[in-house]
C-alpha atoms as a PDB file:
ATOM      1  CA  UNK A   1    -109.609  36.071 211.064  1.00  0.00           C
ATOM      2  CA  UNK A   2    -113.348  35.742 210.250  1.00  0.00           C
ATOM      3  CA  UNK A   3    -116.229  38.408 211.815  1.00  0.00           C
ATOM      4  CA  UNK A   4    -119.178  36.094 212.340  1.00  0.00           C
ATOM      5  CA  UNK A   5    -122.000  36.818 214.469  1.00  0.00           C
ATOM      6  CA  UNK A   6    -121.568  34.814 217.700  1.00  0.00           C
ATOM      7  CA  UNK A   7    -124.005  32.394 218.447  1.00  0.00           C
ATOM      8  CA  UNK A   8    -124.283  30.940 222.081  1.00  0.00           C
ATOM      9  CA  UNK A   9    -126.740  28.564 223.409  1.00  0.00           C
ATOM     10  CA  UNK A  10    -128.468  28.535 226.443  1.00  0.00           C
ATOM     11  CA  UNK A  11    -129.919  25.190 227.043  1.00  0.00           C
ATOM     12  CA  UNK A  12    -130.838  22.838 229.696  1.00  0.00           C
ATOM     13  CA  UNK A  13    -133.374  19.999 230.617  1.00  0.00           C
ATOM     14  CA  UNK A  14    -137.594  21.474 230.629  1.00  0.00           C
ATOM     15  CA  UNK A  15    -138.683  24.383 233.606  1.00  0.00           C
ATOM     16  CA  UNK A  16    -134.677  24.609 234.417  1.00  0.00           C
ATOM     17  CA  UNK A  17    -135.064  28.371 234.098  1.00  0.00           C
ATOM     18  CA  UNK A  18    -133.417  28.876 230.681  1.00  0.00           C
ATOM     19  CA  UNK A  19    -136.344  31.802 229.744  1.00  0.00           C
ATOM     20  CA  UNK A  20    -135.262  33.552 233.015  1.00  0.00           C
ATOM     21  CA  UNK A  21    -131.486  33.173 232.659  1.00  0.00           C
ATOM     22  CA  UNK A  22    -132.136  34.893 229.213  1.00  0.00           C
ATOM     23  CA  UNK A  23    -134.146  37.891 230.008  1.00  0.00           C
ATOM     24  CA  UNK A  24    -131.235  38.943 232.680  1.00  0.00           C
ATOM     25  CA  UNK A  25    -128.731  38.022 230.242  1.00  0.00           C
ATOM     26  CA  UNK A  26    -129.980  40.053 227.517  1.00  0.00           C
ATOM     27  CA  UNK A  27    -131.131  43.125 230.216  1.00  0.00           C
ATOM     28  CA  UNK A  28    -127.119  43.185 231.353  1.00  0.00           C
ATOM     29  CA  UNK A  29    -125.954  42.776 227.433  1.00  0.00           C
ATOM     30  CA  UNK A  30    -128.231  45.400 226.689  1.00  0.00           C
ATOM     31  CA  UNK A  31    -126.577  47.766 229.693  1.00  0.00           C
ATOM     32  CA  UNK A  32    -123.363  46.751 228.183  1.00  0.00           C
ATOM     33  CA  UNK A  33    -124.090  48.266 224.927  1.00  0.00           C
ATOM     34  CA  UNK A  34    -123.489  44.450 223.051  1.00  0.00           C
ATOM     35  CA  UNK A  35    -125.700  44.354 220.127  1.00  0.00           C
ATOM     36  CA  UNK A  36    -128.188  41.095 221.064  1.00  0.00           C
ATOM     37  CA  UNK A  37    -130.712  39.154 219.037  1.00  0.00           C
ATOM     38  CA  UNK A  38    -132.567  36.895 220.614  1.00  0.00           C
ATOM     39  CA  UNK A  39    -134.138  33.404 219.220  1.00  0.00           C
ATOM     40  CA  UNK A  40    -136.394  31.202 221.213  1.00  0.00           C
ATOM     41  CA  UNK A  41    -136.222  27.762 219.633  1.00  0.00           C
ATOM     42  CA  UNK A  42    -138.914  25.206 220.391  1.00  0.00           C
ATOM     43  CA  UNK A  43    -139.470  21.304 218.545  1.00  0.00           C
ATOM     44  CA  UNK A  44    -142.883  21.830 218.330  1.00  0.00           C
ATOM     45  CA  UNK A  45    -145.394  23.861 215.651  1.00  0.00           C
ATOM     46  CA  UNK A  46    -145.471  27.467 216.099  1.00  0.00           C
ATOM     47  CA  UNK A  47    -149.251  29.023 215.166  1.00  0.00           C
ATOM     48  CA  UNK A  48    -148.452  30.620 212.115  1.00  0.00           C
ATOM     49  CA  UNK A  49    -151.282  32.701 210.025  1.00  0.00           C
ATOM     50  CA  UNK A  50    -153.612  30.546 208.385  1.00  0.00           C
ATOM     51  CA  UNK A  51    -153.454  29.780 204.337  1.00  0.00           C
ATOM     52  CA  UNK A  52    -156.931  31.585 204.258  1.00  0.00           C
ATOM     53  CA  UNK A  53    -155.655  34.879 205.248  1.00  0.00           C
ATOM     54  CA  UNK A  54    -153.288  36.929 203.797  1.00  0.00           C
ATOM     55  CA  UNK A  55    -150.538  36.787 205.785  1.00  0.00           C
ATOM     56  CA  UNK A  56    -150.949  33.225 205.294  1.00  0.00           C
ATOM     57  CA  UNK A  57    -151.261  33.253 201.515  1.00  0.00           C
ATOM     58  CA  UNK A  58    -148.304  35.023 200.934  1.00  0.00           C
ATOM     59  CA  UNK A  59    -146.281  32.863 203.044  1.00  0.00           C
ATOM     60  CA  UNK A  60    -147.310  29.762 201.308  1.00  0.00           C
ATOM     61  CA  UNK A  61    -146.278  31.043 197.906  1.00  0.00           C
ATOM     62  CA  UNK A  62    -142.705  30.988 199.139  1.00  0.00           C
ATOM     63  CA  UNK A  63    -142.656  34.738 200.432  1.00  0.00           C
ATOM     64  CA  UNK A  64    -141.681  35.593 203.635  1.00  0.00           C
ATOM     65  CA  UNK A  65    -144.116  37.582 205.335  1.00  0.00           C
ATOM     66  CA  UNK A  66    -144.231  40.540 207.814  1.00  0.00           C
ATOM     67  CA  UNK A  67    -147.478  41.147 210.167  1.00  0.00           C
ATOM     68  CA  UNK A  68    -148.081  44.604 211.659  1.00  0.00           C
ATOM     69  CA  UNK A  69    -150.354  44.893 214.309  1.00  0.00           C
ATOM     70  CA  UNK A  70    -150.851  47.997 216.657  1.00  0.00           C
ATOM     71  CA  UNK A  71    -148.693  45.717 219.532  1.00  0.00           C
ATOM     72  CA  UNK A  72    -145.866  44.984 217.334  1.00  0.00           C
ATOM     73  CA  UNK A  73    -144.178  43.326 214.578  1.00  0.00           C
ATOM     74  CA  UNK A  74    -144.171  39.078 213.639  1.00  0.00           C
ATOM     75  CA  UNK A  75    -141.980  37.708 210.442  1.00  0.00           C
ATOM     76  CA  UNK A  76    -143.361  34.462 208.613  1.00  0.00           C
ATOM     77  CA  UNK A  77    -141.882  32.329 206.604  1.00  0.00           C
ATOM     78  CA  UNK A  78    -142.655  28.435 205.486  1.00  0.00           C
ATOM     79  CA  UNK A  79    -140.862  25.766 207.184  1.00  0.00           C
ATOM     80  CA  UNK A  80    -137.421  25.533 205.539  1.00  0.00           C
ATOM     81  CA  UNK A  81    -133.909  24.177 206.291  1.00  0.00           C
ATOM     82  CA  UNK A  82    -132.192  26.898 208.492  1.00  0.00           C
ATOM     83  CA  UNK A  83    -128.634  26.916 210.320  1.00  0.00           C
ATOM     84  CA  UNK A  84    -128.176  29.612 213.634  1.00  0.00           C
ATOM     85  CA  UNK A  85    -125.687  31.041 211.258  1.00  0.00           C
ATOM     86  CA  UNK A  86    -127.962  31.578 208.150  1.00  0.00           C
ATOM     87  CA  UNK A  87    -130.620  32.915 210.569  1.00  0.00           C
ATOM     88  CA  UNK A  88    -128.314  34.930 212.242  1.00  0.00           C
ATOM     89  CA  UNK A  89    -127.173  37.159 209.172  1.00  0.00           C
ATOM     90  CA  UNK A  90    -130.735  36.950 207.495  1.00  0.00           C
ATOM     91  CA  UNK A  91    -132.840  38.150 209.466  1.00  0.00           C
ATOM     92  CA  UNK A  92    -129.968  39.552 212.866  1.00  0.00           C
ATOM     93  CA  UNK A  93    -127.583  41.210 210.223  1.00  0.00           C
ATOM     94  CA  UNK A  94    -126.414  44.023 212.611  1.00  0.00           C
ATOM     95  CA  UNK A  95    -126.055  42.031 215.989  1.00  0.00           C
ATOM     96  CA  UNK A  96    -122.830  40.682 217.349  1.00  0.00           C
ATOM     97  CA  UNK A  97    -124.658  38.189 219.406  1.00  0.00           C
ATOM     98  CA  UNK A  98    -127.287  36.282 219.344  1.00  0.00           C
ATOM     99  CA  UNK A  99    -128.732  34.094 222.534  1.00  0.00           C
ATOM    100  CA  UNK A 100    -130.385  31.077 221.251  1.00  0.00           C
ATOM    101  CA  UNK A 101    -132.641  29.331 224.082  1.00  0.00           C
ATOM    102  CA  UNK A 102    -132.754  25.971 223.222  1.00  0.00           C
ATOM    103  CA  UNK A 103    -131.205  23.725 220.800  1.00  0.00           C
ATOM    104  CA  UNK A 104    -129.048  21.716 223.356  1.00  0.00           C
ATOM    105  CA  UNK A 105    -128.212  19.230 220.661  1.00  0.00           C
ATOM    106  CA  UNK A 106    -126.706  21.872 218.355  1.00  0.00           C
ATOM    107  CA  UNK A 107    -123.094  22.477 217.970  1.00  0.00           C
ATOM    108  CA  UNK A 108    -123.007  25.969 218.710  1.00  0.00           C
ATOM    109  CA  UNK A 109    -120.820  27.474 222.498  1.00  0.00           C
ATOM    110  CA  UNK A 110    -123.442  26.758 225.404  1.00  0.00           C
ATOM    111  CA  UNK A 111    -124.186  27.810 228.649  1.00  0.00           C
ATOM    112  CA  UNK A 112    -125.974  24.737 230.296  1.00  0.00           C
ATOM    113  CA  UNK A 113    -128.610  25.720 233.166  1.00  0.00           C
ATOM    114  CA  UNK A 114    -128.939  22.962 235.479  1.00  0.00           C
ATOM    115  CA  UNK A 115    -131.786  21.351 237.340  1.00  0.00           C
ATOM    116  CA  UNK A 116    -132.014  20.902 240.511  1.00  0.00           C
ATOM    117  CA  UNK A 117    -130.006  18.001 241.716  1.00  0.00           C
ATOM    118  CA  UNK A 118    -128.586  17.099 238.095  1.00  0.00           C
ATOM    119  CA  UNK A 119    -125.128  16.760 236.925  1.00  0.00           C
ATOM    120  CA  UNK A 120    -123.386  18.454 234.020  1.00  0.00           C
ATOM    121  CA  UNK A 121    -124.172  16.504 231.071  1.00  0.00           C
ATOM    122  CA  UNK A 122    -122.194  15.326 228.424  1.00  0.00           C
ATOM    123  CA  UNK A 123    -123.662  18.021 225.528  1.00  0.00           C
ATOM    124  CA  UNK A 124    -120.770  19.735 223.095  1.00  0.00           C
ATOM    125  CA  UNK A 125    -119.750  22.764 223.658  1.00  0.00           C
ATOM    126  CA  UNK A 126    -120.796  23.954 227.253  1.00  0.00           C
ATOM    127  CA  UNK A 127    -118.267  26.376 228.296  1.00  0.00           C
ATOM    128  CA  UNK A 128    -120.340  27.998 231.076  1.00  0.00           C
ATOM    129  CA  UNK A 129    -122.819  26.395 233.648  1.00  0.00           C
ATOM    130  CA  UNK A 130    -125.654  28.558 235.807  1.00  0.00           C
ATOM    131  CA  UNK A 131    -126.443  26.795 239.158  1.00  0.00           C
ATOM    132  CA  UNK A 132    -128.915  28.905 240.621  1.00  0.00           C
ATOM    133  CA  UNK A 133    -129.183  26.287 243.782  1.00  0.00           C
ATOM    134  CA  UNK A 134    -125.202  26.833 244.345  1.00  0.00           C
ATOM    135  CA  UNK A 135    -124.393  29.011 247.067  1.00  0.00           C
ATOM    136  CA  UNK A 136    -121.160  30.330 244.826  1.00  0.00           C
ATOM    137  CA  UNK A 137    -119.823  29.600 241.605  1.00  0.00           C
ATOM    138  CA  UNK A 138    -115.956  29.886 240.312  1.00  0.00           C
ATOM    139  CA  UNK A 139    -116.335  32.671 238.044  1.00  0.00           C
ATOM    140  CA  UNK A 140    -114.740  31.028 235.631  1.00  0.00           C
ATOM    141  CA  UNK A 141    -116.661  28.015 234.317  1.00  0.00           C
ATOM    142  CA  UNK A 142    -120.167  27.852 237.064  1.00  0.00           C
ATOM    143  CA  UNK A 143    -121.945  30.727 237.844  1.00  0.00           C
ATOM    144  CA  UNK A 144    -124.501  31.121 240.386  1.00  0.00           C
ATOM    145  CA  UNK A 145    -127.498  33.385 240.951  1.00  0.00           C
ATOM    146  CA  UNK A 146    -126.949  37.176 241.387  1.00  0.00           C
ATOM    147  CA  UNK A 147    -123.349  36.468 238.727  1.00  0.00           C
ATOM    148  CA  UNK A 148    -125.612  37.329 235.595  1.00  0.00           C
ATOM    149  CA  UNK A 149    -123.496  40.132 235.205  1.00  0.00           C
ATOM    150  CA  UNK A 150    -120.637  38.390 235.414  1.00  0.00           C
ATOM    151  CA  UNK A 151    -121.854  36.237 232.573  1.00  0.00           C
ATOM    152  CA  UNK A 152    -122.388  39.289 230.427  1.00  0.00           C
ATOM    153  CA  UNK A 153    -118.988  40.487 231.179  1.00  0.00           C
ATOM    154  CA  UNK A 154    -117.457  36.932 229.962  1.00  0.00           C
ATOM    155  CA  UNK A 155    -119.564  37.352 226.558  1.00  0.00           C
ATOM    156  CA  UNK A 156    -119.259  40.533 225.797  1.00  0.00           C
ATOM    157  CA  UNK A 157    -115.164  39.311 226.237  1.00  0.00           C
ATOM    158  CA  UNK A 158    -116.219  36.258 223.665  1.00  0.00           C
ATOM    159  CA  UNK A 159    -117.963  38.787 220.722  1.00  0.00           C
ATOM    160  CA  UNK A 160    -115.057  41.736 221.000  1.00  0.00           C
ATOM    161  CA  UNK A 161    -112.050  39.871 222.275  1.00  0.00           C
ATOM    162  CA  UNK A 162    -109.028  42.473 222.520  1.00  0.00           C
ATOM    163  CA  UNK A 163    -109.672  44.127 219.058  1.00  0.00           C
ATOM    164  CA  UNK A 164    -113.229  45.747 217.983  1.00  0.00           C
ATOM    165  CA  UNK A 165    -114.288  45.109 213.971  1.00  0.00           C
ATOM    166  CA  UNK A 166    -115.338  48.578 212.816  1.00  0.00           C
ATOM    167  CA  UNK A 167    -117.119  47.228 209.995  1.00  0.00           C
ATOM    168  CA  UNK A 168    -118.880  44.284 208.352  1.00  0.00           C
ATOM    169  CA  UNK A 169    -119.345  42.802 204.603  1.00  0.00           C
ATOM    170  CA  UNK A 170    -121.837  40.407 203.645  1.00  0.00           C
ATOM    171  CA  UNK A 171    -122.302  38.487 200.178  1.00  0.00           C
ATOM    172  CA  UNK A 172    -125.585  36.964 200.058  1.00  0.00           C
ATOM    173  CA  UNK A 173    -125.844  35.839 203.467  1.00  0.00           C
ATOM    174  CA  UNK A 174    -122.003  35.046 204.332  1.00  0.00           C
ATOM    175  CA  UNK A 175    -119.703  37.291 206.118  1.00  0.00           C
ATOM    176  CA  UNK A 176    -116.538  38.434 204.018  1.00  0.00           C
ATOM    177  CA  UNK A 177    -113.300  37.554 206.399  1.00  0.00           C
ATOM    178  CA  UNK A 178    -111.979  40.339 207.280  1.00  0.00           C
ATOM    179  CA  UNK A 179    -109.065  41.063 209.231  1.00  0.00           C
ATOM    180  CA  UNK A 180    -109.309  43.930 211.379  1.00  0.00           C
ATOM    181  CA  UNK A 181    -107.228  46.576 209.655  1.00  0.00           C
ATOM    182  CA  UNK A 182    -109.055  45.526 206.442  1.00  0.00           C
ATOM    183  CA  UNK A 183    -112.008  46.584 208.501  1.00  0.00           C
ATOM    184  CA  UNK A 184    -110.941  49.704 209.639  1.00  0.00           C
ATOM    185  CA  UNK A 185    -109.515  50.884 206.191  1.00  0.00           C
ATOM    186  CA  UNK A 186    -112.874  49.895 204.852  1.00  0.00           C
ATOM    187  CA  UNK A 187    -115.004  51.818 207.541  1.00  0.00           C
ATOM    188  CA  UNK A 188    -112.445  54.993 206.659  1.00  0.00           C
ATOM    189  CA  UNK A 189    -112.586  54.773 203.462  1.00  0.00           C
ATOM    190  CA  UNK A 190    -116.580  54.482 203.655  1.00  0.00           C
ATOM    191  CA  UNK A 191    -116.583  57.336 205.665  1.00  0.00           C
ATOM    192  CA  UNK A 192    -114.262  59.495 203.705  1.00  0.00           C
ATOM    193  CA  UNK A 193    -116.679  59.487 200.453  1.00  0.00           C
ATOM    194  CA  UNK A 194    -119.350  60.164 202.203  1.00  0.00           C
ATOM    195  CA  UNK A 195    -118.245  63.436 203.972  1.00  0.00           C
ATOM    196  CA  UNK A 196    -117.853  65.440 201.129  1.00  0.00           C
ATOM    197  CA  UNK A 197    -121.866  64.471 200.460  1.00  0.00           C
ATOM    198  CA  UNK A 198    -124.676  66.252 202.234  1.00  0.00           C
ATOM    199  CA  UNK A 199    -125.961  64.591 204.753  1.00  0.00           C
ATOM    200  CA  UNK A 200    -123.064  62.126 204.946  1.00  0.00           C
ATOM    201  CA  UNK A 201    -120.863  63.764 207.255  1.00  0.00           C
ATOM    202  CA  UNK A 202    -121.756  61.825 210.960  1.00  0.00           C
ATOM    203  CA  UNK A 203    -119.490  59.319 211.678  1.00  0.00           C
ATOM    204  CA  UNK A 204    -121.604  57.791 215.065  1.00  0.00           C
ATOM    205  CA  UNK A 205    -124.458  56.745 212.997  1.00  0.00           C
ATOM    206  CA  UNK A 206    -124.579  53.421 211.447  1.00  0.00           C
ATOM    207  CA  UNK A 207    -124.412  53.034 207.535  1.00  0.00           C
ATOM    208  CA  UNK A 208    -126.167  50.337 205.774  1.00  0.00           C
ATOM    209  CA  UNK A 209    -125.013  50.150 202.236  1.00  0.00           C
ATOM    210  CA  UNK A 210    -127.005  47.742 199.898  1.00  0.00           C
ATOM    211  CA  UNK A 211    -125.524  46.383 196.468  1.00  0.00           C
ATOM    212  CA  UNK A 212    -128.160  45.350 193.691  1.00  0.00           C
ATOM    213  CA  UNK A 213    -126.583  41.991 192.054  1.00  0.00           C
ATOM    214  CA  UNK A 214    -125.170  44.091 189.269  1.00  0.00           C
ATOM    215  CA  UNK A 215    -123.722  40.635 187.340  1.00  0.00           C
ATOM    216  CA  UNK A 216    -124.538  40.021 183.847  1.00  0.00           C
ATOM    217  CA  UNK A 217    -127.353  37.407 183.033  1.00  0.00           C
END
């Protein structure tokens, strides 16, 4: 059994309300306790930092960039082939799942928002559908406004399933499969070492534990 971070799609056809249907999604994930990244994907240019200023400089040496203003954080990076997954554990390594609106031609789970008046259409993967003209949904497959907690329910049933991974490797960028007792001895045995050390001995917070590449040139 492999711990991946789930990806799921929300997509649909232009102004079918896929921005809204994410905001509630990730407010009711969020109440839920499910650890949520969010990526907005878009086919056209986003307005990254110039080449004359630094920012911009740095990023067009190769070097991903971070920009820190007084309202918040913005990563930069040069345009460069990317996968959900090797976005997901580079830059979302501690979610276990991440909406991606957009991207209706990917082949990643989806849940399909329709327009008004339109069919479902023949994309891969759609394995929920939000009708917010529907006067009730099935609970099962179509969904309906006022059900967004329902949806959040059937995720956070998709990331956790009937057995909770306690703990996650990654090499590089890839996720070690793990099987869930291998996860659990690993989180114990984690744990263990570090409660004899000071400072080590709370077992709620998280634990980040980075390897240097230690291999011989």
């Amino acid at each position: 059994m492999f711990f991946v971070i789930r990806i799921v799609s929300v997509s649909g056809y232009k102004n079918s309300g896929k921005s809204t249907l994410c905001r509630a999604l990730l407010t009711e994930l969020l109440t839920l306790g499910v650890r949520t990244g969010y990526i907005k994907r878009s086919d056209e240019s986003i307005a990254l930092s110039p080449p004359n200023t630094d920012t911009g400089a740095a990023a067009g040496c190769g070097v991903e960039t971070l920009l820190w203003g007084a309202d918040g954080l913005r990563m930069e990076s040069k345009a460069v082939t990317a996968t959900p997954s090797s976005i997901a554990a580079r830059y979302f390594p501690d979610a276990e799942l991440l909406i991606l609106e957009g991207g209706k031609s990917l082949s990643l789970p989806k849940i399909w928002v329709l327009s008004k008046g339109d069919a479902v259409p023949d994309y891969p993967g759609i394995f929920m559908v939000y009708d917010r003209y529907s006067p009730e949904g099935d609970n099962k497959r179509f969904f309906v406004a006022g059900e967004e907690r329902l949806m959040a329910a059937r995720l956070l049933s998709l990331v956790r399933g009937s057995a909770y991974r306690s703990s996650r490797i990654y090499i590089g960028d890839r996720p070690l499969p793990m099987k869930d007792f291998i996860a659990d001895f690993v989180r114990g045995s984690v744990l263990g070492m570090l409660a004899s050390l000071k400072g080590g001995d709370n077992p709620d917070a998280p634990i980040r534990i980075y390897l240097d590449d230690v291999r011989k040139k």
